[in-house]
mmCIF file of N, CA and C in Angstrom:
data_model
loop_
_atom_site.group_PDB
_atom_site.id
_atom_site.type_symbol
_atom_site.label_atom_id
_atom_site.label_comp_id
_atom_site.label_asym_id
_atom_site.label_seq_id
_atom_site.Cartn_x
_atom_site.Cartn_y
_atom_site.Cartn_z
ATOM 1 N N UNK A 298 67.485 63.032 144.967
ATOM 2 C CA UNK A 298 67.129 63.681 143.721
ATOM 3 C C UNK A 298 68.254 63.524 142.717
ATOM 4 N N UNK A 299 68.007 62.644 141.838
ATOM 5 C CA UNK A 299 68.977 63.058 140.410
ATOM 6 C C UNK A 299 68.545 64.112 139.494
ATOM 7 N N UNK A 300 70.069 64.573 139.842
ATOM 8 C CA UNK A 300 69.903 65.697 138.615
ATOM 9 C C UNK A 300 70.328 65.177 137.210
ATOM 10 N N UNK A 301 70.142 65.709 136.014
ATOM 11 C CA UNK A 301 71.547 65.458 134.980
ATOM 12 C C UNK A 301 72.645 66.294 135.226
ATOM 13 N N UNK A 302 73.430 65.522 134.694
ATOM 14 C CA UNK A 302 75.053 66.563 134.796
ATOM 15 C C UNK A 302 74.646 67.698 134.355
ATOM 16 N N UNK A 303 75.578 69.006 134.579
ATOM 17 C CA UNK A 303 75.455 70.076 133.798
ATOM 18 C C UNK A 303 76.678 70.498 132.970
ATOM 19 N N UNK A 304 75.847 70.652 131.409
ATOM 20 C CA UNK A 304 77.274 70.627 130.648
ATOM 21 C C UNK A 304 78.388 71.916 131.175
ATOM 22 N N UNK A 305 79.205 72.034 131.183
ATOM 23 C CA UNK A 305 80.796 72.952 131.376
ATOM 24 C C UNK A 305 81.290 72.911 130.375
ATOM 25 N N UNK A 306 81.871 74.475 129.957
ATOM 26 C CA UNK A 306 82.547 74.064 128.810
ATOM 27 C C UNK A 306 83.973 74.169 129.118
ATOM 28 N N UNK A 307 84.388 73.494 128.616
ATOM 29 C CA UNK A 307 85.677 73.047 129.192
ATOM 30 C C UNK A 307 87.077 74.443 128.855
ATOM 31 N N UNK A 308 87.463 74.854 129.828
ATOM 32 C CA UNK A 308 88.831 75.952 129.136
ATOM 33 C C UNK A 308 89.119 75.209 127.882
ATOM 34 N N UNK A 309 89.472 74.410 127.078
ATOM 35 C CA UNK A 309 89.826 74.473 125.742
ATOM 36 C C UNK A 309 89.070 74.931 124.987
ATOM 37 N N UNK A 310 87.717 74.353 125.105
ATOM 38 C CA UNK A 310 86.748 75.201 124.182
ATOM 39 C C UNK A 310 86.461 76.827 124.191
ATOM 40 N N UNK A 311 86.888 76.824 125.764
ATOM 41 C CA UNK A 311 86.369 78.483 125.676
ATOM 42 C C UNK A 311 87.402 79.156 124.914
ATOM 43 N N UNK A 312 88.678 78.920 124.944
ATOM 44 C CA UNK A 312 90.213 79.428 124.474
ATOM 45 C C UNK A 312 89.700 79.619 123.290
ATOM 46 N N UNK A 313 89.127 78.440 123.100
ATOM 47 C CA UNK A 313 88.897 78.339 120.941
ATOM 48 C C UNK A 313 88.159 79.311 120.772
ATOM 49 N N UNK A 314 87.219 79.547 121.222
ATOM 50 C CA UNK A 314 85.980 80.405 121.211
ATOM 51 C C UNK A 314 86.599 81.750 121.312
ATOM 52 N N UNK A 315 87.300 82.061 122.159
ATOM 53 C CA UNK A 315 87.719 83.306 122.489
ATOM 54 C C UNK A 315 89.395 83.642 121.048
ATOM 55 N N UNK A 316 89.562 82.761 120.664
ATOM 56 C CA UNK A 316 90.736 82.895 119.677
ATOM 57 C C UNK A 316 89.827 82.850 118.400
ATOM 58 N N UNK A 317 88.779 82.238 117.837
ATOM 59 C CA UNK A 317 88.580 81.966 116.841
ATOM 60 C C UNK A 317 87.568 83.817 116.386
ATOM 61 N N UNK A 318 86.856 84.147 117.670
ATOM 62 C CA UNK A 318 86.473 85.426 117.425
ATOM 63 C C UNK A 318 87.336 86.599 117.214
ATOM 64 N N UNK A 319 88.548 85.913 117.986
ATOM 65 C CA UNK A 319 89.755 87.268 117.415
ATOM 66 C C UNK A 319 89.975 87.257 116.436
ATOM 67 N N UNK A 320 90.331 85.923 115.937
ATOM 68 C CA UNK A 320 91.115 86.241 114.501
ATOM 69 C C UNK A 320 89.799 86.625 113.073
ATOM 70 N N UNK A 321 88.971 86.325 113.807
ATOM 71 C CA UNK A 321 87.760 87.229 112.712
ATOM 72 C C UNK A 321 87.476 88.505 112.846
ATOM 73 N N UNK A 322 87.625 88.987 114.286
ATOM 74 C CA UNK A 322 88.188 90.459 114.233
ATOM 75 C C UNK A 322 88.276 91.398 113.087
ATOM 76 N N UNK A 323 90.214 90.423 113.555
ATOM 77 C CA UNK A 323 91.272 90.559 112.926
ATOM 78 C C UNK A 323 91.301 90.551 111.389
ATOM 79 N N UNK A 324 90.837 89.356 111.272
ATOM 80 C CA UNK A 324 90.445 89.891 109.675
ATOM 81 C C UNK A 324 89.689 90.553 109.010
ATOM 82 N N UNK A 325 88.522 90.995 109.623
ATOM 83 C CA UNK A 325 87.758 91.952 109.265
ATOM 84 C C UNK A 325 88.221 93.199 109.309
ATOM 85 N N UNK A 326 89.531 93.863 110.326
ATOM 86 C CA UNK A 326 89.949 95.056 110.149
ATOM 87 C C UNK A 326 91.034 94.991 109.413
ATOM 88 N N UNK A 327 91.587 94.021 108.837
ATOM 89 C CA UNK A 327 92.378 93.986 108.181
ATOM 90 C C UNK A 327 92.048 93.989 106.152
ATOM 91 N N UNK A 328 91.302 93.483 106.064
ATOM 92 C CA UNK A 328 89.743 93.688 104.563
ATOM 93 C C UNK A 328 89.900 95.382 104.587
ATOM 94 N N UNK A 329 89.710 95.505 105.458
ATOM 95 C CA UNK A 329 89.018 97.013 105.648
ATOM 96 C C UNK A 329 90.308 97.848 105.678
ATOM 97 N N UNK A 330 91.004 97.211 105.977
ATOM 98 C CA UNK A 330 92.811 98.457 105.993
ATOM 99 C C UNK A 330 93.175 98.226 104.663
ATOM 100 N N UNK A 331 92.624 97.118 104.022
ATOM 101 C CA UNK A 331 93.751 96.814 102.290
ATOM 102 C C UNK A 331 93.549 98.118 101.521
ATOM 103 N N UNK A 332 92.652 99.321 101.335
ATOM 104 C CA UNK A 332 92.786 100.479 100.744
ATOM 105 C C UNK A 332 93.927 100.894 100.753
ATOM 106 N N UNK A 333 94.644 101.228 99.926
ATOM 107 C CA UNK A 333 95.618 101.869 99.861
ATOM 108 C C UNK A 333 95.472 103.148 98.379
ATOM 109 N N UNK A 334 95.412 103.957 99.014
ATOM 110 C CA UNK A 334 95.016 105.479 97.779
ATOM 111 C C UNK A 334 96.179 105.740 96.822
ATOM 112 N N UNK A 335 95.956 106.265 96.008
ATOM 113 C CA UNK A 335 97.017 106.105 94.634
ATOM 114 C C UNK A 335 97.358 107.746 94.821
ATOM 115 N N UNK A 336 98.511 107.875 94.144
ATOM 116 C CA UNK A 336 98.949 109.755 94.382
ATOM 117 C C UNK A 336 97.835 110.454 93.601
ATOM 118 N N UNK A 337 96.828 109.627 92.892
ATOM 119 C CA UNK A 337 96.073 110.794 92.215
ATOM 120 C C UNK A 337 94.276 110.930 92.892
ATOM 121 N N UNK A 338 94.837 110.218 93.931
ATOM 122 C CA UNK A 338 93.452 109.617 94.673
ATOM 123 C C UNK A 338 91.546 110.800 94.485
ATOM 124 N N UNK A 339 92.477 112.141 95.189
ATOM 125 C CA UNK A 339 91.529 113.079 94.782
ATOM 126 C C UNK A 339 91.009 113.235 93.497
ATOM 127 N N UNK A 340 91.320 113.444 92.612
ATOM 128 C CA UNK A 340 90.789 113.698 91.931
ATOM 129 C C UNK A 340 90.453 112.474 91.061
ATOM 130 N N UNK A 341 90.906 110.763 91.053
ATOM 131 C CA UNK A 341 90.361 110.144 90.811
ATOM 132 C C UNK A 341 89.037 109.766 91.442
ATOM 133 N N UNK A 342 88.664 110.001 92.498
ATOM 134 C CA UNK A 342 87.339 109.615 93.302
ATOM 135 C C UNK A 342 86.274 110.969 92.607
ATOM 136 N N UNK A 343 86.968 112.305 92.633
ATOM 137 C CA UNK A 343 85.966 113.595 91.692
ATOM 138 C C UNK A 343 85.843 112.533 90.411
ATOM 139 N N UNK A 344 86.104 112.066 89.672
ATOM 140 C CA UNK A 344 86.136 111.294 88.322
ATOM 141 C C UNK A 344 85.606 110.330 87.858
ATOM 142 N N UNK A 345 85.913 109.364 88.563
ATOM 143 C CA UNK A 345 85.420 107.613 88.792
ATOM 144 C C UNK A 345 84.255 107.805 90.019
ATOM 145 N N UNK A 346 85.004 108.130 91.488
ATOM 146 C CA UNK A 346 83.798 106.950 92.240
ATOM 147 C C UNK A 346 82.544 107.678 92.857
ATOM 148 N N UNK A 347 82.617 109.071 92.506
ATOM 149 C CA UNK A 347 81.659 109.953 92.767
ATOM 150 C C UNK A 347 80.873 110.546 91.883
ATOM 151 N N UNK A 348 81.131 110.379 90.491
ATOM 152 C CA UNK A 348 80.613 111.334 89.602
ATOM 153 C C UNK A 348 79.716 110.206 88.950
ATOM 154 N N UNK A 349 78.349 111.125 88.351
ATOM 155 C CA UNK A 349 77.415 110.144 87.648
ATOM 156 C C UNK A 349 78.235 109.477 86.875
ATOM 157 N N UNK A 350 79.054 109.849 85.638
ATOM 158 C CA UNK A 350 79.164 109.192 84.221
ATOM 159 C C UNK A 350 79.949 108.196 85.058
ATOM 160 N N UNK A 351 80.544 107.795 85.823
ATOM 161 C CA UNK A 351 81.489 106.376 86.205
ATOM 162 C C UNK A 351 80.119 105.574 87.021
ATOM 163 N N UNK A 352 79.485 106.354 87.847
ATOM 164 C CA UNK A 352 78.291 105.410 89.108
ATOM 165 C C UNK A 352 77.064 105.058 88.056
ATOM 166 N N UNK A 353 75.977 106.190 87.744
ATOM 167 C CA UNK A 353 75.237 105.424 87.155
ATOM 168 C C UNK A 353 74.638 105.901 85.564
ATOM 169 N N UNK A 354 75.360 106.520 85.014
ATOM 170 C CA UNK A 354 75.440 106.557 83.465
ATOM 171 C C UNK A 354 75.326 105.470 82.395
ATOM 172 N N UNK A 355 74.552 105.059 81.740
ATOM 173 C CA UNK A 355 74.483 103.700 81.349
ATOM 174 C C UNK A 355 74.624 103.799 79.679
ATOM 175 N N UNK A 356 75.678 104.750 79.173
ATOM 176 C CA UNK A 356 75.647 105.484 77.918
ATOM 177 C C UNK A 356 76.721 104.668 77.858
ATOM 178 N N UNK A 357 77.175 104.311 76.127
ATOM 179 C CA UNK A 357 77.868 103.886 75.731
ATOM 180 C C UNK A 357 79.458 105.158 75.906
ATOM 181 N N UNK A 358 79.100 106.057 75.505
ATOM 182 C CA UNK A 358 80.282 107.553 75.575
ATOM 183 C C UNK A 358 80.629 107.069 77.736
ATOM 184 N N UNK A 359 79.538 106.686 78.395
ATOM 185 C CA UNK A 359 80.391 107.180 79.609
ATOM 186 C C UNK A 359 81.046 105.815 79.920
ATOM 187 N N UNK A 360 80.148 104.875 79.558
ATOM 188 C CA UNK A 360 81.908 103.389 79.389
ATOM 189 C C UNK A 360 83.188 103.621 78.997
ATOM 190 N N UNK A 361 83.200 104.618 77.729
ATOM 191 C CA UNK A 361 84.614 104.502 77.345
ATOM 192 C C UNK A 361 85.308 105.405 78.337
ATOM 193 N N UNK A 362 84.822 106.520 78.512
ATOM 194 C CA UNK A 362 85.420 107.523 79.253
ATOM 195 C C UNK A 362 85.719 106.667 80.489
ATOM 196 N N UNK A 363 85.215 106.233 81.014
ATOM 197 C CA UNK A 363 85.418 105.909 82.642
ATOM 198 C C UNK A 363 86.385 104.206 82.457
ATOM 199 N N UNK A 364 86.679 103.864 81.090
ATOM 200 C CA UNK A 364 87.816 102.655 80.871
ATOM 201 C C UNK A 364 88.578 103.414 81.075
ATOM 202 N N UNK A 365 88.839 104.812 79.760
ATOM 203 C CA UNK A 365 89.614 105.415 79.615
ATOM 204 C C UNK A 365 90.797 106.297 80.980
ATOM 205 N N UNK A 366 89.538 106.477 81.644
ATOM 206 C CA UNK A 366 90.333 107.502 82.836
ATOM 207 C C UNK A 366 91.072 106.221 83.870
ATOM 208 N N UNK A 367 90.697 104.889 83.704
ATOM 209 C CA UNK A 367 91.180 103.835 84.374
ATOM 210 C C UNK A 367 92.415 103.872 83.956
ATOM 211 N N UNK A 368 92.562 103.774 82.670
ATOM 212 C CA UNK A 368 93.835 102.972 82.257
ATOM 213 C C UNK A 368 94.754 104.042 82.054
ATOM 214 N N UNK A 369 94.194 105.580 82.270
ATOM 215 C CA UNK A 369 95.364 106.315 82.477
ATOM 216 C C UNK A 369 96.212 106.713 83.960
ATOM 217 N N UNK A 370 94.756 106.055 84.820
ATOM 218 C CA UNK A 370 95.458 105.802 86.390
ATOM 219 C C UNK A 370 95.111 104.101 86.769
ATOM 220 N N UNK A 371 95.842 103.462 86.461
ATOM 221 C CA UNK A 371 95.648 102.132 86.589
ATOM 222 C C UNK A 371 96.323 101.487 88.403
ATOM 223 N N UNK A 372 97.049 102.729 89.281
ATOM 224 C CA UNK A 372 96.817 102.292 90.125
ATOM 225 C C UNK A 372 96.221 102.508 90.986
ATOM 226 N N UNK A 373 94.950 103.400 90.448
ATOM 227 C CA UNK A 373 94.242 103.822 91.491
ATOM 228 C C UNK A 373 92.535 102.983 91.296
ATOM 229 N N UNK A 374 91.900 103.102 92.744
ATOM 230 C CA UNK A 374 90.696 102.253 92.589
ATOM 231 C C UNK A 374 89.744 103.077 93.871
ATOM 232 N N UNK A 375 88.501 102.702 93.354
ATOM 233 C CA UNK A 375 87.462 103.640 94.800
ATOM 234 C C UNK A 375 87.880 102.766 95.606
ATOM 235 N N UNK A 376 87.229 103.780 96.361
ATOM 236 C CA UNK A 376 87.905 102.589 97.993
ATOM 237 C C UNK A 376 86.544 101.695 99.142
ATOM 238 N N UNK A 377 85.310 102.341 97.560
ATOM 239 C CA UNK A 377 84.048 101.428 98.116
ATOM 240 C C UNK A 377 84.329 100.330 97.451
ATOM 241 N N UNK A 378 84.932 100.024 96.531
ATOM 242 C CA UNK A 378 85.094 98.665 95.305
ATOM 243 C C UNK A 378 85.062 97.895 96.363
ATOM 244 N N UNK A 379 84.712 96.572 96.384
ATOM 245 C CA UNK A 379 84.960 94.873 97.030
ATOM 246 C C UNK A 379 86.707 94.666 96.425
ATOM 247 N N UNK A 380 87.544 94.189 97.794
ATOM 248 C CA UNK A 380 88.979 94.130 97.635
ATOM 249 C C UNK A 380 89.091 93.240 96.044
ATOM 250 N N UNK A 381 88.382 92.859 95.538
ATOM 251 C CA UNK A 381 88.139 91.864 94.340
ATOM 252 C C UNK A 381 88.206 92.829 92.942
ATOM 253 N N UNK A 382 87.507 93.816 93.385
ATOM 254 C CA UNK A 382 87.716 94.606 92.190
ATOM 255 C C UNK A 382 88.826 95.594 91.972
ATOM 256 N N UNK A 383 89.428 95.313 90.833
ATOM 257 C CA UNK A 383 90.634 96.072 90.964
ATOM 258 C C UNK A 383 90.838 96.957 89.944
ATOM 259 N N UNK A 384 89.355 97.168 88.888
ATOM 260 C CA UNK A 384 89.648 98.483 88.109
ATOM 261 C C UNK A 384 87.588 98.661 87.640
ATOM 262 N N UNK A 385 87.767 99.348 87.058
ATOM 263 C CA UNK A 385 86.229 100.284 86.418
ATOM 264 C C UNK A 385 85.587 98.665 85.686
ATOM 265 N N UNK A 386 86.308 98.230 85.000
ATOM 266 C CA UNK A 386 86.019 97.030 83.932
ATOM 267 C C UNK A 386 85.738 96.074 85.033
ATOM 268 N N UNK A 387 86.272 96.008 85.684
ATOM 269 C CA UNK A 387 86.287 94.455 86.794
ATOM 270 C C UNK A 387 85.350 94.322 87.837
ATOM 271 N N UNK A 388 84.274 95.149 87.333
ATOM 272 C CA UNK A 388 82.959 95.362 88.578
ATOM 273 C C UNK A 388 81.880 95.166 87.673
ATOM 274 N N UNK A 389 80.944 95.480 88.515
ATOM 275 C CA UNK A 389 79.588 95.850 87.940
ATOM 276 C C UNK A 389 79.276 97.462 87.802
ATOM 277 N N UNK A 390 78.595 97.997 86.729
ATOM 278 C CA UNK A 390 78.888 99.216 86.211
ATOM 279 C C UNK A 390 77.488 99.100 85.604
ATOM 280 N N UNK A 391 76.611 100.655 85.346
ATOM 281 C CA UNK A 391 75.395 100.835 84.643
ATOM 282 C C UNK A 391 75.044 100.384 83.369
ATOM 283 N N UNK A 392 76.436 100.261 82.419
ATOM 284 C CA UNK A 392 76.418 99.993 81.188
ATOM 285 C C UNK A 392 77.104 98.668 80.620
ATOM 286 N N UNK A 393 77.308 97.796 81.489
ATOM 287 C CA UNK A 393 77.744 96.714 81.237
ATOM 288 C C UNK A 393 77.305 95.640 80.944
ATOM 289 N N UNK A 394 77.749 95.178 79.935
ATOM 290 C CA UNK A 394 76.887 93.960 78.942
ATOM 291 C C UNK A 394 75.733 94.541 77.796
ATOM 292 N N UNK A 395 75.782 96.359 78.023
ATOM 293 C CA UNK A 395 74.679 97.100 76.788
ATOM 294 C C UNK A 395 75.038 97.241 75.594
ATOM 295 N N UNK A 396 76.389 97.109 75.666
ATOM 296 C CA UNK A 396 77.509 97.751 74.114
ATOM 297 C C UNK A 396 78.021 96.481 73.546
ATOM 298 N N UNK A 397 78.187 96.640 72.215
ATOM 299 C CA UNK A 397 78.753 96.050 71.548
ATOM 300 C C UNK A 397 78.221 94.168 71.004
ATOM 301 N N UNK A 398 78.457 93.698 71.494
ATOM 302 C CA UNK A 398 78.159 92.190 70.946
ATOM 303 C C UNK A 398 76.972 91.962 71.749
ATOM 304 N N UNK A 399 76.309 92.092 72.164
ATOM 305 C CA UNK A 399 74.994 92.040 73.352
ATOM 306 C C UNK A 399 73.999 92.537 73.192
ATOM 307 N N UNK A 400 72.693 92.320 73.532
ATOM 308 C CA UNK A 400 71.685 93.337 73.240
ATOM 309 C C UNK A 400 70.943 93.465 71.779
ATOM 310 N N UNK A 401 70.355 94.425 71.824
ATOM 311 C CA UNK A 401 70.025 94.216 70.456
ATOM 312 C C UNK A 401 70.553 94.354 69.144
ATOM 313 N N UNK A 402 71.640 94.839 69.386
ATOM 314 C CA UNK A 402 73.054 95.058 68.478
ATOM 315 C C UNK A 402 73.367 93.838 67.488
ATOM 316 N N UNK A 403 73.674 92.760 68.898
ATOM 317 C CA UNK A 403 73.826 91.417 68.752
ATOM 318 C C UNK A 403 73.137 90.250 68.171
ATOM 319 N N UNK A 404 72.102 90.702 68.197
ATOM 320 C CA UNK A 404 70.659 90.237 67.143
ATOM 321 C C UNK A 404 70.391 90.648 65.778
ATOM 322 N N UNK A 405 71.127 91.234 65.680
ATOM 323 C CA UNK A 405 70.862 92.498 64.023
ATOM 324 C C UNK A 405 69.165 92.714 63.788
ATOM 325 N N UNK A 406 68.552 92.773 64.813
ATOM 326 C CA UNK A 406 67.158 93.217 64.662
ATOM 327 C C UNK A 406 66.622 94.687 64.411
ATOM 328 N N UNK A 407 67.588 95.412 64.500
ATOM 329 C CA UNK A 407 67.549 96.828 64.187
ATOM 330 C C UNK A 407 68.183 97.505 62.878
#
């Protein structure tokens, strides 16, 4: 009776296999450790990342306010943001792209 061979995977491959899942781990708990909270953390998250006028307020008054409270704590950030976003302006937000040069503003149809 011939059989076919049966594939084996060879200890190098398994090593790889077994190293290449660590270091994705690894980087995945490491994404997840880059939070680092600012001294005003509490009460920036009451402000920014919990309260309607920063989440989903789509008013021109709660844009400025929620730039505003940025740039008076500029090192602080929610700690749901994507490590990419690094302030109120640098995300996606309810009212963004509604104000100013955009929209129907921007058309002078009104």
């Amino acid at each position: 009776l011939d059989r076919p061979p049966r594939l084996l995977l060879q200890p190098p491959l398994i090593a790889m296999k077994v190293f290449g899942v660590a270091i994705l781990a690894f980087g995945l708990r490491s994404a997840a450790a880059a939070f680092e909270p600012c001294k005003a953390q509490d009460a920036f998250d009451i402000m920014m990342c919990k309260s309607h006028m920063c989440v989903d307020c789509a008013l021109e008054w709660c844009m400025k306010a929620c730039q505003e409270l940025q740039e008076k704590n500029p090192e602080c950030r929610c700690e749901d943001w994507p490590a990419t976003r690094a302030s109120y302006s640098g995300g996606d937000f309810k009212g963004k792209g509604k104000v100013g040069d955009v929209g129907d503003y921007s058309r002078g149809t009104l």
